[in-house]
């Protein structure tokens, strides 16, 4: 069954088919949420809330739309709710950062590459929320889907990402300039 057929099946009352619909996006959706909140317990809760909201609101989904973009919009709204409720930005504890990107060997090259990755991640984290969000969304969505999630024209999404990348490059210095 294709995505549209599964959506119709779920809308007609077969809620078990929802699992087939979500299976395709579960990893990228969870990654988006986790890297947005940087807290595993919160990410799991938000992921579950997102799936529940998507299931209960699927009746409002327009089938001519892009389901992936709609699902990421639901997740984005749940992440926003999380930050509003906590009234502060969550941060990743220092000791957990090494577990996210484990190195295969402790060679000089691996250490240097980890330092560079840590530097890039730190600089992304230092960007304004709007810039961080578009860089993160671009890891999982096409520009068309980003435009749907942000409710803006594709050109605006492209311009926002371009500005965010330029800020990131400026913060990182000449070593990372393209």
Short mmCIF file of C-alpha atoms in Angstrom, two decimals:
data_model
loop_
_atom_site.label_atom_id
_atom_site.label_comp_id
_atom_site.label_asym_id
_atom_site.label_seq_id
_atom_site.Cartn_x
_atom_site.Cartn_y
_atom_site.Cartn_z
CA UNK A 1 0.00 0.00 0.00
CA UNK A 2 1.19 3.49 -0.72
CA UNK A 3 1.10 6.36 1.77
CA UNK A 4 -2.23 7.79 0.55
CA UNK A 5 -3.93 4.40 0.76
CA UNK A 6 -2.62 3.85 4.29
CA UNK A 7 -3.88 7.31 5.33
CA UNK A 8 -7.33 6.50 3.96
CA UNK A 9 -7.27 3.16 5.80
CA UNK A 10 -6.40 4.87 9.10
CA UNK A 11 -9.04 7.56 8.54
CA UNK A 12 -11.63 4.84 7.98
CA UNK A 13 -10.90 3.44 11.46
CA UNK A 14 -8.06 0.93 11.02
CA UNK A 15 -5.68 2.60 13.48
CA UNK A 16 -3.23 -0.29 13.36
CA UNK A 17 -2.28 0.78 9.83
CA UNK A 18 -0.87 3.96 11.39
CA UNK A 19 2.22 1.95 12.35
CA UNK A 20 2.90 1.29 8.66
CA UNK A 21 2.63 5.00 7.99
CA UNK A 22 5.03 5.98 10.77
CA UNK A 23 7.58 3.23 10.14
CA UNK A 24 9.05 5.13 7.19
CA UNK A 25 9.76 8.29 9.19
CA UNK A 26 10.36 7.09 12.75
CA UNK A 27 14.17 7.38 12.75
CA UNK A 28 14.40 10.80 11.14
CA UNK A 29 11.48 12.10 13.22
CA UNK A 30 13.01 10.93 16.49
CA UNK A 31 16.44 12.31 15.49
CA UNK A 32 14.91 15.68 14.69
CA UNK A 33 13.20 15.77 18.07
CA UNK A 34 16.24 14.55 20.00
CA UNK A 35 18.63 17.05 18.41
CA UNK A 36 16.10 19.79 19.04
CA UNK A 37 15.75 19.14 22.78
CA UNK A 38 19.03 17.28 23.49
CA UNK A 39 17.43 15.26 26.25
CA UNK A 40 16.64 11.59 25.68
CA UNK A 41 13.73 11.33 28.13
CA UNK A 42 12.13 14.50 26.79
CA UNK A 43 12.71 13.38 23.20
CA UNK A 44 10.97 10.07 23.87
CA UNK A 45 8.01 11.85 25.47
CA UNK A 46 7.77 14.37 22.64
CA UNK A 47 8.05 11.59 20.07
CA UNK A 48 5.16 9.72 21.69
CA UNK A 49 3.12 12.93 21.99
CA UNK A 50 3.82 13.65 18.32
CA UNK A 51 2.60 10.22 17.23
CA UNK A 52 -0.50 10.49 19.41
CA UNK A 53 -1.30 13.97 18.08
CA UNK A 54 -0.67 12.83 14.49
CA UNK A 55 -2.97 9.85 14.95
CA UNK A 56 -5.76 11.89 16.56
CA UNK A 57 -5.44 14.75 14.08
CA UNK A 58 -5.00 12.64 10.94
CA UNK A 59 -8.65 13.27 10.18
CA UNK A 60 -7.66 16.93 9.52
CA UNK A 61 -4.77 16.01 7.21
CA UNK A 62 -5.37 17.01 3.59
CA UNK A 63 -4.33 14.14 1.35
CA UNK A 64 -3.00 16.44 -1.35
CA UNK A 65 -0.39 17.66 1.15
CA UNK A 66 2.98 16.16 2.01
CA UNK A 67 2.55 13.77 4.96
CA UNK A 68 6.22 13.91 5.99
CA UNK A 69 6.15 17.72 6.18
CA UNK A 70 2.86 17.58 8.11
CA UNK A 71 4.31 15.06 10.57
CA UNK A 72 7.44 17.18 11.10
CA UNK A 73 5.21 20.22 11.66
CA UNK A 74 3.40 18.33 14.41
CA UNK A 75 6.79 17.42 15.93
CA UNK A 76 8.06 20.99 15.63
CA UNK A 77 4.98 22.26 17.44
CA UNK A 78 5.49 19.68 20.21
CA UNK A 79 9.15 20.75 20.57
CA UNK A 80 8.01 24.38 20.81
CA UNK A 81 5.47 23.40 23.48
CA UNK A 82 8.23 21.62 25.40
CA UNK A 83 10.44 24.72 25.43
CA UNK A 84 7.53 26.95 26.39
CA UNK A 85 6.62 24.66 29.27
CA UNK A 86 10.19 24.53 30.54
CA UNK A 87 10.86 28.21 29.82
CA UNK A 88 14.53 27.46 29.23
CA UNK A 89 16.69 25.75 26.66
CA UNK A 90 17.68 22.18 27.44
CA UNK A 91 21.34 21.41 27.02
CA UNK A 92 23.20 18.17 26.53
CA UNK A 93 25.35 17.18 29.52
CA UNK A 94 29.07 17.12 28.72
CA UNK A 95 29.52 13.43 29.52
CA UNK A 96 26.83 12.37 27.03
CA UNK A 97 28.22 14.25 24.02
CA UNK A 98 30.87 11.58 23.39
CA UNK A 99 28.22 8.85 23.12
CA UNK A 100 26.38 10.53 20.28
CA UNK A 101 29.29 10.40 17.83
CA UNK A 102 31.53 7.57 19.04
CA UNK A 103 34.93 7.21 17.38
CA UNK A 104 36.08 3.82 16.10
CA UNK A 105 39.66 4.23 17.29
CA UNK A 106 41.47 6.69 19.45
CA UNK A 107 43.85 7.84 16.74
CA UNK A 108 45.10 11.37 16.25
CA UNK A 109 42.90 11.74 13.15
CA UNK A 110 39.81 10.58 15.05
CA UNK A 111 40.56 12.94 17.91
CA UNK A 112 41.05 15.88 15.53
CA UNK A 113 37.90 15.01 13.65
CA UNK A 114 35.94 14.75 16.93
CA UNK A 115 37.28 18.13 18.02
CA UNK A 116 36.15 19.59 14.69
CA UNK A 117 32.73 17.96 14.99
CA UNK A 118 32.38 19.17 18.58
CA UNK A 119 33.35 22.66 17.41
CA UNK A 120 30.78 22.59 14.61
CA UNK A 121 28.04 21.32 16.95
CA UNK A 122 28.94 23.98 19.53
CA UNK A 123 28.80 26.70 16.89
CA UNK A 124 25.43 25.45 15.62
CA UNK A 125 24.16 25.49 19.21
CA UNK A 126 25.33 29.11 19.54
CA UNK A 127 23.24 30.24 16.55
CA UNK A 128 19.86 31.92 17.04
CA UNK A 129 16.95 29.45 17.34
CA UNK A 130 15.62 30.17 13.84
CA UNK A 131 19.03 29.38 12.31
CA UNK A 132 19.53 26.20 14.37
CA UNK A 133 16.07 25.01 13.43
CA UNK A 134 16.51 25.41 9.68
CA UNK A 135 19.91 23.68 9.73
CA UNK A 136 18.37 20.81 11.68
CA UNK A 137 15.30 20.59 9.43
CA UNK A 138 17.55 20.44 6.37
CA UNK A 139 19.10 17.23 7.71
CA UNK A 140 15.72 15.48 7.35
CA UNK A 141 13.57 17.39 4.87
CA UNK A 142 13.68 18.74 1.33
CA UNK A 143 13.42 22.50 0.77
CA UNK A 144 9.82 22.05 -0.34
CA UNK A 145 9.03 20.20 2.90
CA UNK A 146 10.89 22.81 4.97
CA UNK A 147 8.84 25.54 3.32
CA UNK A 148 5.65 23.64 4.26
CA UNK A 149 6.77 23.18 7.87
CA UNK A 150 7.79 26.85 8.23
CA UNK A 151 4.78 28.04 6.21
CA UNK A 152 6.91 30.18 3.90
CA UNK A 153 7.87 30.18 0.20
CA UNK A 154 10.70 27.87 -0.88
CA UNK A 155 12.83 30.90 -1.75
CA UNK A 156 12.49 32.16 1.82
CA UNK A 157 13.51 28.75 3.20
CA UNK A 158 16.54 28.73 0.89
CA UNK A 159 17.49 32.27 1.92
CA UNK A 160 17.13 31.46 5.63
CA UNK A 161 19.32 28.38 5.30
CA UNK A 162 21.89 30.32 3.29
CA UNK A 163 22.05 33.04 5.98
CA UNK A 164 22.30 30.44 8.75
CA UNK A 165 25.16 28.67 6.98
CA UNK A 166 26.98 31.95 6.39
CA UNK A 167 26.67 32.78 10.11
CA UNK A 168 27.93 29.32 10.98
CA UNK A 169 30.90 29.64 8.60
CA UNK A 170 31.75 33.07 10.02
CA UNK A 171 31.66 31.69 13.57
CA UNK A 172 33.78 28.68 12.63
CA UNK A 173 36.43 30.75 10.88
CA UNK A 174 38.46 30.29 7.70
CA UNK A 175 39.12 26.59 8.34
CA UNK A 176 35.49 25.81 7.45
CA UNK A 177 34.89 28.37 4.69
CA UNK A 178 33.71 27.00 1.36
#
